[in-house]
Short mmCIF file of C-alpha atoms in Angstrom, two decimals:
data_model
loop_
_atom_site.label_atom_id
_atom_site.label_comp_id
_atom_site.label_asym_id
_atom_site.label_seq_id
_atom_site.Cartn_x
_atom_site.Cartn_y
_atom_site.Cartn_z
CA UNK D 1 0.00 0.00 0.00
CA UNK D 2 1.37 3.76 -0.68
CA UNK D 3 1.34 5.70 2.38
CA UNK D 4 2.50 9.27 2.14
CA UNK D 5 4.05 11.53 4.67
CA UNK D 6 2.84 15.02 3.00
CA UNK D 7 5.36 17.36 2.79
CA UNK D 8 7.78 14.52 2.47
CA UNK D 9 6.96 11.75 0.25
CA UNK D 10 5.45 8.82 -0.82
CA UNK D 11 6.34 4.86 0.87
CA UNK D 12 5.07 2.02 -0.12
CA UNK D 13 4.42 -0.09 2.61
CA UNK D 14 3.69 -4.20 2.90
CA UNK D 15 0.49 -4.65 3.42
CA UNK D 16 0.81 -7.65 5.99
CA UNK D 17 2.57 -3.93 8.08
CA UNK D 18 -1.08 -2.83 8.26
CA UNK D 19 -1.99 -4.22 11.53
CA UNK D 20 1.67 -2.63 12.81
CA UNK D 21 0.32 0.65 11.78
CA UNK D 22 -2.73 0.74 12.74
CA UNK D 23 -2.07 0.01 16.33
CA UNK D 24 1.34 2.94 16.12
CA UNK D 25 -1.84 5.05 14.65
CA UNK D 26 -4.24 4.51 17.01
CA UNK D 27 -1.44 5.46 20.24
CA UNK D 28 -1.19 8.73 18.37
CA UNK D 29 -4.93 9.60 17.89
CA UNK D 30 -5.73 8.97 21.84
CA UNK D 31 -2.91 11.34 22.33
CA UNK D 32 -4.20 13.83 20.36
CA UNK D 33 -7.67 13.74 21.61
CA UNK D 34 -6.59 13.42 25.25
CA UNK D 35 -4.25 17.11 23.95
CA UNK D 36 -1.60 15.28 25.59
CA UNK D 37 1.41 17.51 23.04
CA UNK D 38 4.30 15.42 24.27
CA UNK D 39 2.74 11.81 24.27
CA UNK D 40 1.31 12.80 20.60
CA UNK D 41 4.75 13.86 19.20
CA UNK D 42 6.17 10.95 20.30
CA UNK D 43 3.86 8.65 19.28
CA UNK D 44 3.47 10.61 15.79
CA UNK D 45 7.39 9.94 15.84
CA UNK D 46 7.12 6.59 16.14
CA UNK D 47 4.20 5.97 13.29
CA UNK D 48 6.55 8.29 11.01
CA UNK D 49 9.50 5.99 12.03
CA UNK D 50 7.76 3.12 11.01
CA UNK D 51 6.59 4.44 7.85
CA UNK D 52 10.23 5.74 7.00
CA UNK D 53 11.80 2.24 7.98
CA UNK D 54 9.25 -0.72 6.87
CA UNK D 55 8.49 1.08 3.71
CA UNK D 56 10.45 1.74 0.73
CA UNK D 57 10.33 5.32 -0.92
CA UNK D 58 8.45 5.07 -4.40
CA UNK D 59 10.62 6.33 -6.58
CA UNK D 60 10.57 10.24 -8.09
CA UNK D 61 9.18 8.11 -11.76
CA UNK D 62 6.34 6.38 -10.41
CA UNK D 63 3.51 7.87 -10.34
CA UNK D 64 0.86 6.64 -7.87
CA UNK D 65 -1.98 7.77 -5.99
CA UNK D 66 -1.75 7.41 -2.20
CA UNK D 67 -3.63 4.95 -0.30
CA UNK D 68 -3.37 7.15 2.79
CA UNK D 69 -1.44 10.62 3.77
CA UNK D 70 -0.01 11.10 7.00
CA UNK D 71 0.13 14.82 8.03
CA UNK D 72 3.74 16.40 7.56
CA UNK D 73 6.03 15.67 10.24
CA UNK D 74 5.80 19.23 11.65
CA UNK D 75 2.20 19.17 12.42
CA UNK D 76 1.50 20.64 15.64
CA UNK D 77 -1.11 18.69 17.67
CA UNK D 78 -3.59 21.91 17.31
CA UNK D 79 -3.43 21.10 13.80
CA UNK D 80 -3.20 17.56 14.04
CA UNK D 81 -7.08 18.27 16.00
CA UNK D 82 -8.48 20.44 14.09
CA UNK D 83 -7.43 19.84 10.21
CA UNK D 84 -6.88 16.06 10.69
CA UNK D 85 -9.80 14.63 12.60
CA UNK D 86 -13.57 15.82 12.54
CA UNK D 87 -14.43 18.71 10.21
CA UNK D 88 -12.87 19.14 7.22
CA UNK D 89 -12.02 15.16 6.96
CA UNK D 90 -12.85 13.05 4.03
CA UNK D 91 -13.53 9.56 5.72
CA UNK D 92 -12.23 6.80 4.35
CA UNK K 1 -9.25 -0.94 0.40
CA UNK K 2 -12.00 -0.50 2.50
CA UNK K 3 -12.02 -2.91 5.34
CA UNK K 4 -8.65 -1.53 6.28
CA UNK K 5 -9.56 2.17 6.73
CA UNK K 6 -12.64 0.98 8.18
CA UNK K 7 -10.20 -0.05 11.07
CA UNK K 8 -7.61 3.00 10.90
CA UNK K 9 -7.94 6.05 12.94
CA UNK K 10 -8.23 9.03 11.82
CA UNK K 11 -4.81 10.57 11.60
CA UNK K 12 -4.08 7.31 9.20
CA UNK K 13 -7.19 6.70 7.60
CA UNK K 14 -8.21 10.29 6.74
CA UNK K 15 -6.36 12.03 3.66
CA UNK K 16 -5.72 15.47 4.61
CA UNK K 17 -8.49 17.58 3.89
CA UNK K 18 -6.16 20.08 2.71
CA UNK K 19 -4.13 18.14 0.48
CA UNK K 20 -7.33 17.02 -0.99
CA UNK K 21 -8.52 20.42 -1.85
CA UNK K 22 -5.45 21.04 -3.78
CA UNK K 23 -5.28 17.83 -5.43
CA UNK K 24 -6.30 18.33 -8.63
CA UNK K 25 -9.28 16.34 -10.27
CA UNK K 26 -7.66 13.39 -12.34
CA UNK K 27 -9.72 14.25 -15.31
CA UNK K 28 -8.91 17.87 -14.64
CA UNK K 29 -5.35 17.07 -14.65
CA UNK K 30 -5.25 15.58 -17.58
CA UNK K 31 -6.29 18.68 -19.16
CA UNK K 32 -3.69 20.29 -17.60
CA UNK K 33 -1.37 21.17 -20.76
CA UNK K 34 2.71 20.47 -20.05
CA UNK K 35 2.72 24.06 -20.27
CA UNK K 36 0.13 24.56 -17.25
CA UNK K 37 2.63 21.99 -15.09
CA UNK K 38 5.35 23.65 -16.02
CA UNK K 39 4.03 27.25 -14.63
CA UNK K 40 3.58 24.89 -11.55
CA UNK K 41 7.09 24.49 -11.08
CA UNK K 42 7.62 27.95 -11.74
CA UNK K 43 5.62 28.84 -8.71
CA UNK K 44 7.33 26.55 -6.75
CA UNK K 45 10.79 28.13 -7.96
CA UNK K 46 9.58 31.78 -6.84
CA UNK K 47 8.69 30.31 -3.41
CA UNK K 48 12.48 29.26 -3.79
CA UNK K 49 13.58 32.53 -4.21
CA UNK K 50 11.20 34.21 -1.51
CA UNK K 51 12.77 31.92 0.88
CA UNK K 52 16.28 32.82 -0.31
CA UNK K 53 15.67 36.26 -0.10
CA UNK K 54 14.77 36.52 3.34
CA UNK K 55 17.17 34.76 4.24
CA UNK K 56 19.62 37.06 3.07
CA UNK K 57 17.74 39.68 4.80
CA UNK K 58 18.70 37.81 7.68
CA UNK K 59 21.95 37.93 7.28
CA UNK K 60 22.45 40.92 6.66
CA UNK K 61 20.29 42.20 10.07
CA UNK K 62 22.77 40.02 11.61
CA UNK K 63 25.93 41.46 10.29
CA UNK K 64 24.30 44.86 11.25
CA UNK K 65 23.90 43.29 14.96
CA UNK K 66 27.31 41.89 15.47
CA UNK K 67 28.58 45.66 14.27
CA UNK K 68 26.51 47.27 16.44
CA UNK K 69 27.09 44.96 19.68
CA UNK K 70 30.83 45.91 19.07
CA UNK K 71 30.06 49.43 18.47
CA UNK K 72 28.05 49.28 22.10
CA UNK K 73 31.19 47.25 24.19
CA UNK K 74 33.27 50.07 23.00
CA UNK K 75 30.79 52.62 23.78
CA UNK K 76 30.28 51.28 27.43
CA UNK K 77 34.35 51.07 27.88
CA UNK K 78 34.22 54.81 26.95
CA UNK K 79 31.31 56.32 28.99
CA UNK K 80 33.11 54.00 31.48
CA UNK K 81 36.39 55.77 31.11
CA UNK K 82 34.45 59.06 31.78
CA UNK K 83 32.85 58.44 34.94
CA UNK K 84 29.58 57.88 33.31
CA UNK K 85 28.75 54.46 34.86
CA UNK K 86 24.63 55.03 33.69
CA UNK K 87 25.55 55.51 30.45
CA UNK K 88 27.95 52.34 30.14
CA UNK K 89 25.21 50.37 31.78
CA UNK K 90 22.59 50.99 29.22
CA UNK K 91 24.74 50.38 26.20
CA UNK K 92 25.59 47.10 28.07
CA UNK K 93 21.87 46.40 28.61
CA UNK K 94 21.61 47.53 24.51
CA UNK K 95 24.68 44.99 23.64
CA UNK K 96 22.69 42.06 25.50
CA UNK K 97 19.88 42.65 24.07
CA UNK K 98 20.98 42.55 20.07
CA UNK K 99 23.13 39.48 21.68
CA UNK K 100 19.58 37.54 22.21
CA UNK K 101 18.49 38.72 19.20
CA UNK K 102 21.49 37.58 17.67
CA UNK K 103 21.11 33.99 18.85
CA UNK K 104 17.43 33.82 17.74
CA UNK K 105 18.62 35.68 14.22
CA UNK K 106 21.19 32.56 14.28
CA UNK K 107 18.26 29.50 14.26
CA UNK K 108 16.11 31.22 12.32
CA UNK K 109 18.65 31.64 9.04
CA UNK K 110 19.23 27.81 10.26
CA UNK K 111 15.50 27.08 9.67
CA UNK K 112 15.64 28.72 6.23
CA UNK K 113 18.67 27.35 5.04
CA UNK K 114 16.34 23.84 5.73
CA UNK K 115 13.51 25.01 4.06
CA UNK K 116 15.34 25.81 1.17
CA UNK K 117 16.94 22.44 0.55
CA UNK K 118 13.53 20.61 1.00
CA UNK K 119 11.89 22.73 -1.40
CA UNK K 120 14.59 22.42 -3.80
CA UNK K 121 14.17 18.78 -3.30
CA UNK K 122 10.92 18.84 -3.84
CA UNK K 123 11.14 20.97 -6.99
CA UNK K 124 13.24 18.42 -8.74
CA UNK K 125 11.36 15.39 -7.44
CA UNK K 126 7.59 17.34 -8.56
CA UNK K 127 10.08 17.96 -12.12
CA UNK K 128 11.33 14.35 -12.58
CA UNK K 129 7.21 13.36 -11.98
CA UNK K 130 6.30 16.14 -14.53
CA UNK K 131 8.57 14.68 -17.28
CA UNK K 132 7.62 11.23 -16.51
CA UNK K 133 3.72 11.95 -16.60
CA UNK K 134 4.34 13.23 -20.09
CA UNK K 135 6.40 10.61 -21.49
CA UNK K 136 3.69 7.80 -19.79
CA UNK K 137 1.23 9.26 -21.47
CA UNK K 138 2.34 9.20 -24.83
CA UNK K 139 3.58 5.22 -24.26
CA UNK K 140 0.11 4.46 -22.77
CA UNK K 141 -1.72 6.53 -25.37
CA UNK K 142 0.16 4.49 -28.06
CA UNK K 143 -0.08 0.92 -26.25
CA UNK K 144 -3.78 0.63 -25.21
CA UNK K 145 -7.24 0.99 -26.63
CA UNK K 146 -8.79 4.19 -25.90
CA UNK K 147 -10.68 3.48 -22.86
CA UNK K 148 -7.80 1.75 -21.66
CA UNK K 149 -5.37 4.36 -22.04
CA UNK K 150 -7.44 6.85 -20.26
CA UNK K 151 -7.63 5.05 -16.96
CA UNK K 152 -4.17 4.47 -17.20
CA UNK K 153 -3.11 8.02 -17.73
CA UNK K 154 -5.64 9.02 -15.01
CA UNK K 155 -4.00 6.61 -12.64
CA UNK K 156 -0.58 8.63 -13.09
CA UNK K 157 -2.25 12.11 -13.74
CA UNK K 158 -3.73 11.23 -9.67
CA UNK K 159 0.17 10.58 -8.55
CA UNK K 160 0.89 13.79 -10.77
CA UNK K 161 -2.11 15.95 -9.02
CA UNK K 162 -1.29 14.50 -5.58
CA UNK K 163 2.49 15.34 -5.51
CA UNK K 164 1.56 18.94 -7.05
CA UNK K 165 -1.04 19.34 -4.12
CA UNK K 166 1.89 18.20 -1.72
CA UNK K 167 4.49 20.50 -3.13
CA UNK K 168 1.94 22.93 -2.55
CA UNK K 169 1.28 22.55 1.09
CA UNK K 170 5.07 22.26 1.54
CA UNK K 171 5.61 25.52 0.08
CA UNK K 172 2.60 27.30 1.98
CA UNK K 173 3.79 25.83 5.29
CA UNK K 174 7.46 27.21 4.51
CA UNK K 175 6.19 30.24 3.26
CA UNK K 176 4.23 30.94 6.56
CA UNK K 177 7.08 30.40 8.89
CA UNK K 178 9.26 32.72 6.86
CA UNK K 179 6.13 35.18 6.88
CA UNK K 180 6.35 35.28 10.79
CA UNK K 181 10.17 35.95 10.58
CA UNK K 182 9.94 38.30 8.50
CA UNK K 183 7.30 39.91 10.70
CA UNK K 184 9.46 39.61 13.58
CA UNK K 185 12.60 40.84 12.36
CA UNK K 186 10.83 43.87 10.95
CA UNK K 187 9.66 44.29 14.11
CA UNK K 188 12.79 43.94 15.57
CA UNK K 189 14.37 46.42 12.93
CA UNK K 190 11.82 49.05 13.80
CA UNK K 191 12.42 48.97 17.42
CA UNK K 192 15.89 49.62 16.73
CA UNK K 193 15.62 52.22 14.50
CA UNK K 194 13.33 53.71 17.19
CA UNK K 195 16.30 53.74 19.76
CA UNK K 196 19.50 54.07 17.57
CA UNK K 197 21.79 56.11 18.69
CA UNK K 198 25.23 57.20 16.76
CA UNK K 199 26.61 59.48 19.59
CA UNK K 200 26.31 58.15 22.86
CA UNK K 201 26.38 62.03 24.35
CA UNK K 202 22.82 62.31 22.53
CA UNK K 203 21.57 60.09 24.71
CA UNK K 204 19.21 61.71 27.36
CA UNK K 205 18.60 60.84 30.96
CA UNK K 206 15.32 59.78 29.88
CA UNK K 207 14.61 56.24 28.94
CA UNK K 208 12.62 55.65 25.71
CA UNK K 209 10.95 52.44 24.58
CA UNK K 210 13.60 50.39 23.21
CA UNK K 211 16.04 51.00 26.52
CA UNK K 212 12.65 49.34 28.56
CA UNK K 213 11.91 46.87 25.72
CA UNK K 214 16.21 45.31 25.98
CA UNK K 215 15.94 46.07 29.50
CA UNK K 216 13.60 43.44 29.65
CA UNK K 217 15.37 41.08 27.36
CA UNK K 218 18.72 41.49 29.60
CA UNK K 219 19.27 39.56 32.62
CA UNK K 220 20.52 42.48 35.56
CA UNK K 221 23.50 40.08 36.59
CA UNK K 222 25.15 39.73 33.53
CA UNK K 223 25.13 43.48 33.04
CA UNK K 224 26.64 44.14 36.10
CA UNK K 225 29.33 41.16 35.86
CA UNK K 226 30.18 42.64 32.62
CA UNK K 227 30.54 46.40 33.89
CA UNK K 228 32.44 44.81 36.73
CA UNK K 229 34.97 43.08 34.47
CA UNK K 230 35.26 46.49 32.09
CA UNK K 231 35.99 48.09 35.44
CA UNK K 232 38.77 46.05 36.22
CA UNK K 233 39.85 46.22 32.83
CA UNK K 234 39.73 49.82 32.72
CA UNK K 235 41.16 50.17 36.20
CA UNK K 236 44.18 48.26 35.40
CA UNK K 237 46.70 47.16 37.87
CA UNK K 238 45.64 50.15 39.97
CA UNK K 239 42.43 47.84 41.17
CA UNK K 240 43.56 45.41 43.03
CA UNK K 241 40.88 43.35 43.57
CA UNK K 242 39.91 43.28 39.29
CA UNK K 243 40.18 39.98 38.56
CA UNK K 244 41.85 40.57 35.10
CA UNK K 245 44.32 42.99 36.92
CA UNK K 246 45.94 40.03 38.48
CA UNK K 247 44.97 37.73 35.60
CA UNK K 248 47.50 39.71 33.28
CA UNK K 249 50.06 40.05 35.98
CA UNK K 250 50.12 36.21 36.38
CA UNK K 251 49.90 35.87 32.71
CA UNK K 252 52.82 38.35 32.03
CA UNK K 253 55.13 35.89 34.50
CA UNK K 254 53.69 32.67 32.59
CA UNK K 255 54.23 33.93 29.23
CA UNK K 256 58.01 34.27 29.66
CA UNK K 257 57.91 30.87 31.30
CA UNK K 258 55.70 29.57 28.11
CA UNK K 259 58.21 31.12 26.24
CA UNK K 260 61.26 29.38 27.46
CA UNK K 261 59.49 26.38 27.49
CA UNK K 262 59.01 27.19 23.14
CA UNK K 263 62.59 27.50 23.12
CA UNK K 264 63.28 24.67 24.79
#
């Protein structure tokens, strides 16, 4: 699956990783809703890590669209709230 | 794939809303003539430039700075040598202040000097998609049926539209941070200007703004532990108890040791 970090790039991830991500992405959601700043950056970290290491960066002459876009890397947990979850969302 | 984002959180699952907005329709995109992607990258190069430019600016306010905190030490030493220990304290208090601002001028030319490589990055990786969009097309267009062919090219004009939209959002986000720099150091610049002063003996008794506003920046102890060293300095051997004062008599005895043991 291609997962990209906006700002940053695209990755394309194994798919049997999903589970792996899901639970990193999940850690960093409950931090954000509980506006815990420190616990969300470092979880965020961590799901970036992942993304970064497990999956390989698609190359600048392929051109796919992404499965799913992580918010850049500088996101700022007021942003992370507001533009990322709830309004303004596309689900799915 | 459905039954995965069904399970995915919302940071995950969700594509940006912003990204979305600026991702371009794929059947839109595909409209878009090489010419339109190309003005694209042009945008991106000016956002280049903007960046470059302020960073200069930066520079340069800092170069200004590091005159002026020199300018200020020798200022103090004078007013000091005159008796006029007010006077030396506020240029002190003045030279601390441009010192923060010097340290703060320092990270932020750091930050740009960032933001410049990743948008160069990004420019050529946004170029080498560009140029591989068009040469796609024309394989696909000549390889496939029709109908084919156009969901084909609309699968790469999405990867095309999506890493446009990205570039985009990288730009605007770099863009804003150099916005509030720029806001602050013309802040910063007017503030000066407000309290510049060439001739130290213009200065009244009076405090204006900016002497409050670097008042406040400056921590009282390291003004005074700096006045107290210029004292000493200024005082020479004639102050006994200036640390410096005994620091060059020592070093004076040392240095023709040192320099025996050169010789040796």
């Amino acid at each position: 699956m291609i997962v990209r970090i906006a700002t940053e790039g695209q990755y394309d991830v194994s798919d049997e990783d999903t589970a792996d991500l899901n639970r990193l992405d999940n850690e960093a959601v409950s931090a954000c809703e509980a506006s815990d700043e420190a616990g969300f950056r470092a979880a965020f970290d961590r799901l970036l890590d992942y993304v970064r290491t497990k999956g390989t960066l698609v190359a600048d002459d392929e051109l796919f669209g992404s499965d799913m876009i992580l918010p850049p890397p500088d996101v700022s947990l007021a942003e992370a709230g507001t533009e990322f979850q709830g309004e303004g969302l596309i689900p799915g | 794939m459905p039954g995965l984002s069904g399970r995915m959180s919302t940071v995950v699952k969700a594509k940006i809303s912003k990204l979305l907005d600026r991702a371009e329709d794929p059947s839109e995109t595909l409209e878009y003539s090489y010419q339109k992607q190309i003005e694209l990258l042009q945008n991106v190069k000016k956002g280049i430039a903007d960046v470059v430019t302020s960073k200069k600016r930066l520079q340069l306010q800092e170069e200004k700075y590091q005159q002026q905190v020199v300018k200020l030490d020798t200022q103090a030493r004078q007013a000091l040598a005159q008796g006029n220990e007010e006077l030396a304290r506020t240029a002190l208090e003045r030279k601390n202040g441009l010192q923060t601002e010097l340290q703060s001028l320092d990270s932020q030319i750091a930050q740009l000097e960032e933001q410049q490589e990743q948008m160069t990055a990004s420019e050529q990786k946004l170029r080498a998609k560009i140029e591989q969009f068009r040469s796609k097309k024309e394989v696909i267009k000549a390889q496939y049926s029709a109908a084919e062919a156009q969901v084909k090219i609309s699968e790469a004009a999405t990867g095309v539209g999506e890493e446009m939209a990205d570039v985009g959002l990288a730009m605007q986000r770099a863009l804003d941070k150099t916005e509030n720099m720029r806001a602050r150091a013309g802040a910063v610049q007017e503030l000066e200007a407000a309290g510049t002063f060439e001739d130290l003996t213009q200065l009244g008794s009076g405090e204006d703004d900016i002497d409050r506003q670097l008042k406040s920046l400056s921590t009282g102890s390291e003004v005074d532990s700096e006045l107290a060293k210029m004292k000493a300095e200024l005082g020479g051997g004639a102050a006994p108890a200036g640390e410096l004062g005994a620091g060059a008599q020592t070093t004076g005895g040392e240095g023709a040791g040192a320099g025996q043991g050169q010789a040796q």
